[in-house]
Amino acid sequence: MLLQTVNVGKTYKNGIVALANINISIDFGEFVFLTGASGAGKSTLIRLLFREEMPTAGQILIDGRSALRLSNSEIVRLRRNTGVVFQDFRLMERSSVFDNVAFALKAVERPWPEIKERVPAILAKVGLAGRENDNVMHLSGGEQQRVAVARAIINNPLILFADEPTGDLDPRTSDELIELFLKINAGGTTVVMATHDKSIVDRLNKRVITLSAGRVISDAVGGWAL
Ligand code: ADP
């Protein structure tokens, strides 16, 4: 099992109980939607799963080991194996497409000749061939999100988390992004995507974990559960 939560809870410092008693398992290679109304706890769960925040109850197991007890070198390896994409892209706004994507390789200290070779290759994979020198602010929203996806997958992560990645995109552009996620998943990367877009979830017929008020109320393959 790639990821497992055991009675996981998250209570924020202001007393808000964002998650309670979450027990889910996600296997290698799965494609999983995380759905639920605004405030249900989707972002919180994603942040716990990629270890940006720690649970206040329960345990998260990564490949069978407690995420709380990792050594520094294991944390570095875990980061390399994890890609994350957000609704608001989170790009370096004054930089080129190339620099935004190269950032992820520099962060893991890859040598320059390798960076020069791999960035154009990953851009071609996400449909942005030849756009290296464009400033990211001159791209459309859909193109900016592709840059963010290229940055997230260039280290060949085992798992890609996406938090409302289509939230700011028009329907056609968001369909194209979903196609890209399916392609990435077909290449072996586990994809966990939070969304409240019912039409996407209904069309894909994948596993859907539904949260309501911080609890899992449904976990099944098929369409929207609410
Ligand atoms: P969703 O992604 O489904 O909209 P969130 O995980 O963002 O849900 O939020 C779940 C609950 O936790 C909400 O009540 C929200 O207001 C609260 N919350 C989220 N982040 C924080 C935070 N950093 N501090 C305090 N409360 C938070």
PDB file of C-alpha atoms and ligand atoms in Angstrom:
ATOM      1  CA  MET A   1       0.000   0.000   0.000  1.00  0.00           C
ATOM      2  CA  LEU A   2       1.398   3.373  -0.997  1.00  0.00           C
ATOM      3  CA  LEU A   3      -0.522   5.513   1.481  1.00  0.00           C
ATOM      4  CA  GLN A   4      -2.666   4.629   4.445  1.00  0.00           C
ATOM      5  CA  THR A   5      -4.351   6.773   7.075  1.00  0.00           C
ATOM      6  CA  VAL A   6      -5.263   5.209  10.406  1.00  0.00           C
ATOM      7  CA  ASN A   7      -7.883   7.114  12.442  1.00  0.00           C
ATOM      8  CA  VAL A   8      -6.420  10.369  11.187  1.00  0.00           C
ATOM      9  CA  GLY A   9      -7.780  13.608  12.588  1.00  0.00           C
ATOM     10  CA  LYS A  10      -6.835  17.241  12.181  1.00  0.00           C
ATOM     11  CA  THR A  11      -7.948  19.939  14.595  1.00  0.00           C
ATOM     12  CA  TYR A  12      -6.567  23.368  13.752  1.00  0.00           C
ATOM     13  CA  LYS A  13      -5.224  25.646  16.476  1.00  0.00           C
ATOM     14  CA  ASN A  14      -8.405  27.734  16.312  1.00  0.00           C
ATOM     15  CA  GLY A  15     -10.362  24.641  17.415  1.00  0.00           C
ATOM     16  CA  ILE A  16     -11.862  23.802  14.023  1.00  0.00           C
ATOM     17  CA  VAL A  17     -12.069  20.039  13.538  1.00  0.00           C
ATOM     18  CA  ALA A  18     -11.223  19.756   9.829  1.00  0.00           C
ATOM     19  CA  LEU A  19     -10.917  15.948   9.768  1.00  0.00           C
ATOM     20  CA  ALA A  20     -11.900  13.128  12.122  1.00  0.00           C
ATOM     21  CA  ASN A  21     -11.379   9.377  11.970  1.00  0.00           C
ATOM     22  CA  ILE A  22     -10.118   9.166   8.413  1.00  0.00           C
ATOM     23  CA  ASN A  23      -9.266   5.608   7.365  1.00  0.00           C
ATOM     24  CA  ILE A  24      -8.295   5.309   3.723  1.00  0.00           C
ATOM     25  CA  SER A  25      -5.747   3.328   1.731  1.00  0.00           C
ATOM     26  CA  ILE A  26      -4.378   4.299  -1.641  1.00  0.00           C
ATOM     27  CA  ASP A  27      -2.445   1.728  -3.649  1.00  0.00           C
ATOM     28  CA  PHE A  28       0.362   2.139  -6.178  1.00  0.00           C
ATOM     29  CA  GLY A  29      -0.979   3.258  -9.549  1.00  0.00           C
ATOM     30  CA  GLU A  30      -4.481   4.285  -8.440  1.00  0.00           C
ATOM     31  CA  PHE A  31      -6.420   7.304  -9.721  1.00  0.00           C
ATOM     32  CA  VAL A  32      -8.502   8.713  -6.877  1.00  0.00           C
ATOM     33  CA  PHE A  33     -10.883  11.652  -6.729  1.00  0.00           C
ATOM     34  CA  LEU A  34     -11.429  13.412  -3.415  1.00  0.00           C
ATOM     35  CA  THR A  35     -14.762  15.195  -3.431  1.00  0.00           C
ATOM     36  CA  GLY A  36     -17.067  17.010  -1.065  1.00  0.00           C
ATOM     37  CA  ALA A  37     -18.536  20.456  -0.529  1.00  0.00           C
ATOM     38  CA  SER A  38     -16.382  23.465   0.196  1.00  0.00           C
ATOM     39  CA  GLY A  39     -15.066  23.169   3.744  1.00  0.00           C
ATOM     40  CA  ALA A  40     -15.459  19.369   3.834  1.00  0.00           C
ATOM     41  CA  GLY A  41     -11.731  18.881   4.450  1.00  0.00           C
ATOM     42  CA  LYS A  42     -10.337  18.021   0.997  1.00  0.00           C
ATOM     43  CA  SER A  43      -7.411  20.465   1.064  1.00  0.00           C
ATOM     44  CA  THR A  44      -6.567  19.552   4.628  1.00  0.00           C
ATOM     45  CA  LEU A  45      -6.426  15.844   3.752  1.00  0.00           C
ATOM     46  CA  ILE A  46      -4.217  16.528   0.722  1.00  0.00           C
ATOM     47  CA  ARG A  47      -1.883  18.667   2.854  1.00  0.00           C
ATOM     48  CA  LEU A  48      -1.618  15.832   5.389  1.00  0.00           C
ATOM     49  CA  LEU A  49      -0.959  13.265   2.664  1.00  0.00           C
ATOM     50  CA  PHE A  50       1.890  15.209   1.130  1.00  0.00           C
ATOM     51  CA  ARG A  51       3.170  16.016   4.585  1.00  0.00           C
ATOM     52  CA  GLU A  52       2.853  19.770   4.447  1.00  0.00           C
ATOM     53  CA  GLU A  53       0.962  19.470   7.716  1.00  0.00           C
ATOM     54  CA  MET A  54       0.878  16.843  10.440  1.00  0.00           C
ATOM     55  CA  PRO A  55      -2.269  15.159  11.751  1.00  0.00           C
ATOM     56  CA  THR A  56      -3.334  15.911  15.329  1.00  0.00           C
ATOM     57  CA  ALA A  57      -4.641  12.339  15.734  1.00  0.00           C
ATOM     58  CA  GLY A  58      -3.918   8.966  14.190  1.00  0.00           C
ATOM     59  CA  GLN A  59      -1.175   7.921  11.825  1.00  0.00           C
ATOM     60  CA  ILE A  60      -0.238   8.203   8.189  1.00  0.00           C
ATOM     61  CA  LEU A  61       1.722   5.322   6.705  1.00  0.00           C
ATOM     62  CA  ILE A  62       3.778   5.758   3.562  1.00  0.00           C
ATOM     63  CA  ASP A  63       4.685   2.449   1.969  1.00  0.00           C
ATOM     64  CA  GLY A  64       3.919   0.860   5.350  1.00  0.00           C
ATOM     65  CA  ARG A  65       6.091   3.179   7.453  1.00  0.00           C
ATOM     66  CA  SER A  66       4.944   5.938   9.768  1.00  0.00           C
ATOM     67  CA  ALA A  67       5.232   9.356   8.115  1.00  0.00           C
ATOM     68  CA  LEU A  68       5.989  10.847  11.519  1.00  0.00           C
ATOM     69  CA  ARG A  69       9.180   8.854  11.999  1.00  0.00           C
ATOM     70  CA  LEU A  70      11.068   9.455   8.782  1.00  0.00           C
ATOM     71  CA  SER A  71      14.756  10.319   8.780  1.00  0.00           C
ATOM     72  CA  ASN A  72      15.960  13.420   6.933  1.00  0.00           C
ATOM     73  CA  SER A  73      17.174  11.376   3.965  1.00  0.00           C
ATOM     74  CA  GLU A  74      13.825   9.574   3.797  1.00  0.00           C
ATOM     75  CA  ILE A  75      12.036  12.940   3.770  1.00  0.00           C
ATOM     76  CA  VAL A  76      14.214  14.103   0.867  1.00  0.00           C
ATOM     77  CA  ARG A  77      13.418  10.903  -1.036  1.00  0.00           C
ATOM     78  CA  LEU A  78       9.719  11.264  -0.274  1.00  0.00           C
ATOM     79  CA  ARG A  79       9.690  14.844  -1.622  1.00  0.00           C
ATOM     80  CA  ARG A  80      11.329  13.615  -4.809  1.00  0.00           C
ATOM     81  CA  ASN A  81       8.628  11.002  -5.148  1.00  0.00           C
ATOM     82  CA  THR A  82       5.793  13.470  -4.644  1.00  0.00           C
ATOM     83  CA  GLY A  83       4.434  16.045  -7.081  1.00  0.00           C
ATOM     84  CA  VAL A  84       1.825  18.649  -6.143  1.00  0.00           C
ATOM     85  CA  VAL A  85      -0.387  20.906  -8.274  1.00  0.00           C
ATOM     86  CA  PHE A  86      -2.653  23.646  -6.898  1.00  0.00           C
ATOM     87  CA  GLN A  87      -5.663  25.585  -8.177  1.00  0.00           C
ATOM     88  CA  ASP A  88      -3.661  28.830  -8.346  1.00  0.00           C
ATOM     89  CA  PHE A  89      -0.677  27.231 -10.174  1.00  0.00           C
ATOM     90  CA  ARG A  90       1.930  28.758  -7.781  1.00  0.00           C
ATOM     91  CA  LEU A  91       4.454  29.619 -10.471  1.00  0.00           C
ATOM     92  CA  MET A  92       7.377  32.044 -10.184  1.00  0.00           C
ATOM     93  CA  GLU A  93       5.652  34.879 -11.985  1.00  0.00           C
ATOM     94  CA  ARG A  94       8.601  36.841 -13.297  1.00  0.00           C
ATOM     95  CA  SER A  95      10.354  33.778 -14.674  1.00  0.00           C
ATOM     96  CA  SER A  96      10.349  31.846 -17.909  1.00  0.00           C
ATOM     97  CA  VAL A  97       8.625  28.526 -18.491  1.00  0.00           C
ATOM     98  CA  PHE A  98      12.074  26.914 -18.530  1.00  0.00           C
ATOM     99  CA  ASP A  99      13.130  28.365 -15.157  1.00  0.00           C
ATOM    100  CA  ASN A 100       9.849  27.393 -13.498  1.00  0.00           C
ATOM    101  CA  VAL A 101      10.263  23.755 -14.499  1.00  0.00           C
ATOM    102  CA  ALA A 102      14.052  23.651 -14.046  1.00  0.00           C
ATOM    103  CA  PHE A 103      13.463  24.740 -10.437  1.00  0.00           C
ATOM    104  CA  ALA A 104      12.254  21.237  -9.529  1.00  0.00           C
ATOM    105  CA  LEU A 105      15.442  19.656 -10.892  1.00  0.00           C
ATOM    106  CA  LYS A 106      17.725  22.238  -9.265  1.00  0.00           C
ATOM    107  CA  ALA A 107      15.976  21.549  -5.952  1.00  0.00           C
ATOM    108  CA  VAL A 108      17.206  17.954  -6.128  1.00  0.00           C
ATOM    109  CA  GLU A 109      20.634  19.048  -7.369  1.00  0.00           C
ATOM    110  CA  ARG A 110      20.568  17.650 -10.886  1.00  0.00           C
ATOM    111  CA  PRO A 111      23.493  18.740 -13.107  1.00  0.00           C
ATOM    112  CA  TRP A 112      22.980  21.494 -15.688  1.00  0.00           C
ATOM    113  CA  PRO A 113      23.415  19.315 -18.839  1.00  0.00           C
ATOM    114  CA  GLU A 114      20.658  17.030 -17.552  1.00  0.00           C
ATOM    115  CA  ILE A 115      18.377  19.990 -16.770  1.00  0.00           C
ATOM    116  CA  LYS A 116      18.893  21.387 -20.290  1.00  0.00           C
ATOM    117  CA  GLU A 117      17.862  18.064 -21.762  1.00  0.00           C
ATOM    118  CA  ARG A 118      14.962  17.130 -19.505  1.00  0.00           C
ATOM    119  CA  VAL A 119      13.046  20.420 -19.340  1.00  0.00           C
ATOM    120  CA  PRO A 120      12.232  20.568 -23.087  1.00  0.00           C
ATOM    121  CA  ALA A 121      11.313  16.864 -23.024  1.00  0.00           C
ATOM    122  CA  ILE A 122       8.798  17.265 -20.187  1.00  0.00           C
ATOM    123  CA  LEU A 123       7.371  20.419 -21.798  1.00  0.00           C
ATOM    124  CA  ALA A 124       6.723  18.416 -24.969  1.00  0.00           C
ATOM    125  CA  LYS A 125       4.954  15.780 -22.868  1.00  0.00           C
ATOM    126  CA  VAL A 126       2.531  18.350 -21.388  1.00  0.00           C
ATOM    127  CA  GLY A 127       1.877  19.973 -24.778  1.00  0.00           C
ATOM    128  CA  LEU A 128       4.160  23.001 -24.393  1.00  0.00           C
ATOM    129  CA  ALA A 129       6.954  22.107 -26.821  1.00  0.00           C
ATOM    130  CA  GLY A 130       9.090  25.087 -27.752  1.00  0.00           C
ATOM    131  CA  ARG A 131       7.652  27.408 -25.066  1.00  0.00           C
ATOM    132  CA  GLU A 132      10.796  27.390 -22.859  1.00  0.00           C
ATOM    133  CA  ASN A 133      11.558  31.093 -23.202  1.00  0.00           C
ATOM    134  CA  ASP A 134       8.047  32.461 -22.719  1.00  0.00           C
ATOM    135  CA  ASN A 135       7.378  34.371 -19.530  1.00  0.00           C
ATOM    136  CA  VAL A 136       4.762  32.376 -17.604  1.00  0.00           C
ATOM    137  CA  MET A 137       2.599  35.473 -17.138  1.00  0.00           C
ATOM    138  CA  HIS A 138       2.108  35.621 -20.907  1.00  0.00           C
ATOM    139  CA  LEU A 139       0.528  32.145 -21.002  1.00  0.00           C
ATOM    140  CA  SER A 140      -3.156  31.280 -20.732  1.00  0.00           C
ATOM    141  CA  GLY A 141      -4.462  29.749 -17.487  1.00  0.00           C
ATOM    142  CA  GLY A 142      -4.486  26.282 -19.022  1.00  0.00           C
ATOM    143  CA  GLU A 143      -0.906  26.688 -20.214  1.00  0.00           C
ATOM    144  CA  GLN A 144       0.200  27.957 -16.807  1.00  0.00           C
ATOM    145  CA  GLN A 145      -1.346  24.904 -15.177  1.00  0.00           C
ATOM    146  CA  ARG A 146       0.575  22.689 -17.636  1.00  0.00           C
ATOM    147  CA  VAL A 147       3.800  24.368 -16.557  1.00  0.00           C
ATOM    148  CA  ALA A 148       2.855  23.571 -12.956  1.00  0.00           C
ATOM    149  CA  VAL A 149       2.155  19.948 -13.937  1.00  0.00           C
ATOM    150  CA  ALA A 150       5.483  19.703 -15.798  1.00  0.00           C
ATOM    151  CA  ARG A 151       7.262  20.983 -12.671  1.00  0.00           C
ATOM    152  CA  ALA A 152       5.345  18.483 -10.514  1.00  0.00           C
ATOM    153  CA  ILE A 153       6.137  15.417 -12.633  1.00  0.00           C
ATOM    154  CA  ILE A 154       9.654  16.090 -13.903  1.00  0.00           C
ATOM    155  CA  ASN A 155      11.190  14.033 -11.083  1.00  0.00           C
ATOM    156  CA  ASN A 156       9.015  11.048 -12.068  1.00  0.00           C
ATOM    157  CA  PRO A 157       7.073  11.047  -8.796  1.00  0.00           C
ATOM    158  CA  LEU A 158       5.332   7.948  -7.499  1.00  0.00           C
ATOM    159  CA  ILE A 159       2.353  10.110  -6.574  1.00  0.00           C
ATOM    160  CA  LEU A 160       0.849  13.315  -7.907  1.00  0.00           C
ATOM    161  CA  PHE A 161      -1.497  15.355  -5.694  1.00  0.00           C
ATOM    162  CA  ALA A 162      -3.715  17.951  -7.300  1.00  0.00           C
ATOM    163  CA  ASP A 163      -5.893  20.295  -5.222  1.00  0.00           C
ATOM    164  CA  GLU A 164      -8.740  21.692  -7.373  1.00  0.00           C
ATOM    165  CA  PRO A 165      -6.381  21.915 -10.377  1.00  0.00           C
ATOM    166  CA  THR A 166      -9.212  22.739 -12.797  1.00  0.00           C
ATOM    167  CA  GLY A 167     -10.893  25.259 -10.476  1.00  0.00           C
ATOM    168  CA  ASP A 168      -9.777  28.295 -12.473  1.00  0.00           C
ATOM    169  CA  LEU A 169      -9.958  26.736 -15.948  1.00  0.00           C
ATOM    170  CA  ASP A 170     -12.760  26.794 -18.521  1.00  0.00           C
ATOM    171  CA  PRO A 171     -14.467  23.428 -19.251  1.00  0.00           C
ATOM    172  CA  ARG A 172     -12.499  22.609 -22.400  1.00  0.00           C
ATOM    173  CA  THR A 173      -9.134  23.480 -20.872  1.00  0.00           C
ATOM    174  CA  SER A 174      -9.994  21.513 -17.770  1.00  0.00           C
ATOM    175  CA  ASP A 175     -10.892  18.466 -19.891  1.00  0.00           C
ATOM    176  CA  GLU A 176      -7.478  18.716 -21.534  1.00  0.00           C
ATOM    177  CA  LEU A 177      -5.805  18.846 -18.131  1.00  0.00           C
ATOM    178  CA  ILE A 178      -7.721  15.742 -17.037  1.00  0.00           C
ATOM    179  CA  GLU A 179      -6.537  13.935 -20.187  1.00  0.00           C
ATOM    180  CA  LEU A 180      -2.987  14.830 -19.171  1.00  0.00           C
ATOM    181  CA  PHE A 181      -3.551  13.440 -15.663  1.00  0.00           C
ATOM    182  CA  LEU A 182      -4.905  10.202 -17.147  1.00  0.00           C
ATOM    183  CA  LYS A 183      -1.786   9.922 -19.313  1.00  0.00           C
ATOM    184  CA  ILE A 184       0.444  10.519 -16.281  1.00  0.00           C
ATOM    185  CA  ASN A 185      -1.514   7.880 -14.349  1.00  0.00           C
ATOM    186  CA  ALA A 186      -1.211   5.422 -17.249  1.00  0.00           C
ATOM    187  CA  GLY A 187       2.552   5.865 -16.962  1.00  0.00           C
ATOM    188  CA  GLY A 188       2.385   4.434 -13.423  1.00  0.00           C
ATOM    189  CA  THR A 189       2.061   7.565 -11.252  1.00  0.00           C
ATOM    190  CA  THR A 190      -0.656   7.440  -8.598  1.00  0.00           C
ATOM    191  CA  VAL A 191      -2.942  10.476  -8.938  1.00  0.00           C
ATOM    192  CA  VAL A 192      -4.991  11.931  -6.060  1.00  0.00           C
ATOM    193  CA  MET A 193      -7.134  14.840  -7.165  1.00  0.00           C
ATOM    194  CA  ALA A 194      -9.431  16.979  -5.018  1.00  0.00           C
ATOM    195  CA  THR A 195     -12.299  18.484  -6.975  1.00  0.00           C
ATOM    196  CA  HIS A 196     -15.863  19.641  -6.609  1.00  0.00           C
ATOM    197  CA  ASP A 197     -16.477  19.329 -10.357  1.00  0.00           C
ATOM    198  CA  LYS A 198     -19.260  16.764 -10.607  1.00  0.00           C
ATOM    199  CA  SER A 199     -19.111  16.505 -14.409  1.00  0.00           C
ATOM    200  CA  ILE A 200     -15.450  15.442 -14.402  1.00  0.00           C
ATOM    201  CA  VAL A 201     -16.005  12.860 -11.658  1.00  0.00           C
ATOM    202  CA  ASP A 202     -19.104  11.396 -13.336  1.00  0.00           C
ATOM    203  CA  ARG A 203     -17.400  11.101 -16.712  1.00  0.00           C
ATOM    204  CA  LEU A 204     -14.258   9.302 -15.545  1.00  0.00           C
ATOM    205  CA  ASN A 205     -15.744   6.465 -13.500  1.00  0.00           C
ATOM    206  CA  LYS A 206     -12.780   6.297 -11.112  1.00  0.00           C
ATOM    207  CA  ARG A 207     -12.556   5.709  -7.380  1.00  0.00           C
ATOM    208  CA  VAL A 208     -14.247   8.571  -5.511  1.00  0.00           C
ATOM    209  CA  ILE A 209     -13.655   9.312  -1.830  1.00  0.00           C
ATOM    210  CA  THR A 210     -16.318  11.722  -0.573  1.00  0.00           C
ATOM    211  CA  LEU A 211     -15.837  13.866   2.503  1.00  0.00           C
ATOM    212  CA  SER A 212     -18.527  15.663   4.455  1.00  0.00           C
ATOM    213  CA  ALA A 213     -17.801  17.778   7.525  1.00  0.00           C
ATOM    214  CA  GLY A 214     -14.391  16.161   7.920  1.00  0.00           C
ATOM    215  CA  ARG A 215     -15.477  12.545   7.608  1.00  0.00           C
ATOM    216  CA  VAL A 216     -15.414   9.993   4.797  1.00  0.00           C
ATOM    217  CA  ILE A 217     -19.037   9.340   3.871  1.00  0.00           C
ATOM    218  CA  SER A 218     -18.396   7.243   0.774  1.00  0.00           C
ATOM    219  CA  ASP A 219     -15.468   5.482  -0.907  1.00  0.00           C
ATOM    220  CA  ALA A 220     -16.399   3.653  -4.110  1.00  0.00           C
ATOM    221  CA  VAL A 221     -15.669   3.364  -7.802  1.00  0.00           C
ATOM    222  CA  GLY A 222     -18.167   5.271  -9.928  1.00  0.00           C
ATOM    223  CA  GLY A 223     -19.600   8.741 -10.145  1.00  0.00           C
ATOM    224  CA  TRP A 224     -20.374  11.539  -7.754  1.00  0.00           C
ATOM    225  CA  ALA A 225     -21.748  10.250  -4.437  1.00  0.00           C
ATOM    226  CA  LEU A 226     -23.509  13.294  -3.005  1.00  0.00           C
TER     227      LEU A 226
HETATM  228  P1  ADP B   1     -12.085  21.949   1.462  1.00  0.00           P
HETATM  229  O1  ADP B   1     -10.767  21.801   0.788  1.00  0.00           O
HETATM  230  O2  ADP B   1     -12.948  20.723   1.321  1.00  0.00           O
HETATM  231  O3  ADP B   1     -12.806  23.191   1.068  1.00  0.00           O
HETATM  232  P2  ADP B   1     -10.538  22.594   3.846  1.00  0.00           P
HETATM  233  O4  ADP B   1      -9.660  21.445   4.153  1.00  0.00           O
HETATM  234  O5  ADP B   1      -9.955  23.773   3.156  1.00  0.00           O
HETATM  235  O6  ADP B   1     -11.829  22.067   3.043  1.00  0.00           O
HETATM  236  O7  ADP B   1     -11.202  23.128   5.186  1.00  0.00           O
HETATM  237  C1  ADP B   1     -11.814  22.271   6.163  1.00  0.00           C
HETATM  238  C2  ADP B   1     -12.155  23.103   7.398  1.00  0.00           C
HETATM  239  O8  ADP B   1     -10.953  23.502   8.060  1.00  0.00           O
HETATM  240  C3  ADP B   1     -12.917  24.382   7.098  1.00  0.00           C
HETATM  241  O9  ADP B   1     -13.820  24.612   8.166  1.00  0.00           O
HETATM  242  C4  ADP B   1     -11.830  25.422   7.075  1.00  0.00           C
HETATM  243  O10 ADP B   1     -12.347  26.693   7.416  1.00  0.00           O
HETATM  244  C5  ADP B   1     -10.872  24.922   8.118  1.00  0.00           C
HETATM  245  N1  ADP B   1      -9.460  25.289   7.845  1.00  0.00           N
HETATM  246  C6  ADP B   1      -8.758  25.012   6.710  1.00  0.00           C
HETATM  247  N2  ADP B   1      -7.486  25.437   6.813  1.00  0.00           N
HETATM  248  C7  ADP B   1      -7.372  26.004   8.048  1.00  0.00           C
HETATM  249  C8  ADP B   1      -6.299  26.623   8.752  1.00  0.00           C
HETATM  250  N3  ADP B   1      -5.086  26.731   8.229  1.00  0.00           N
HETATM  251  N4  ADP B   1      -6.566  27.087  10.003  1.00  0.00           N
HETATM  252  C9  ADP B   1      -7.788  26.960  10.535  1.00  0.00           C
HETATM  253  N5  ADP B   1      -8.838  26.384   9.931  1.00  0.00           N
HETATM  254  C10 ADP B   1      -8.644  25.901   8.695  1.00  0.00           C
END
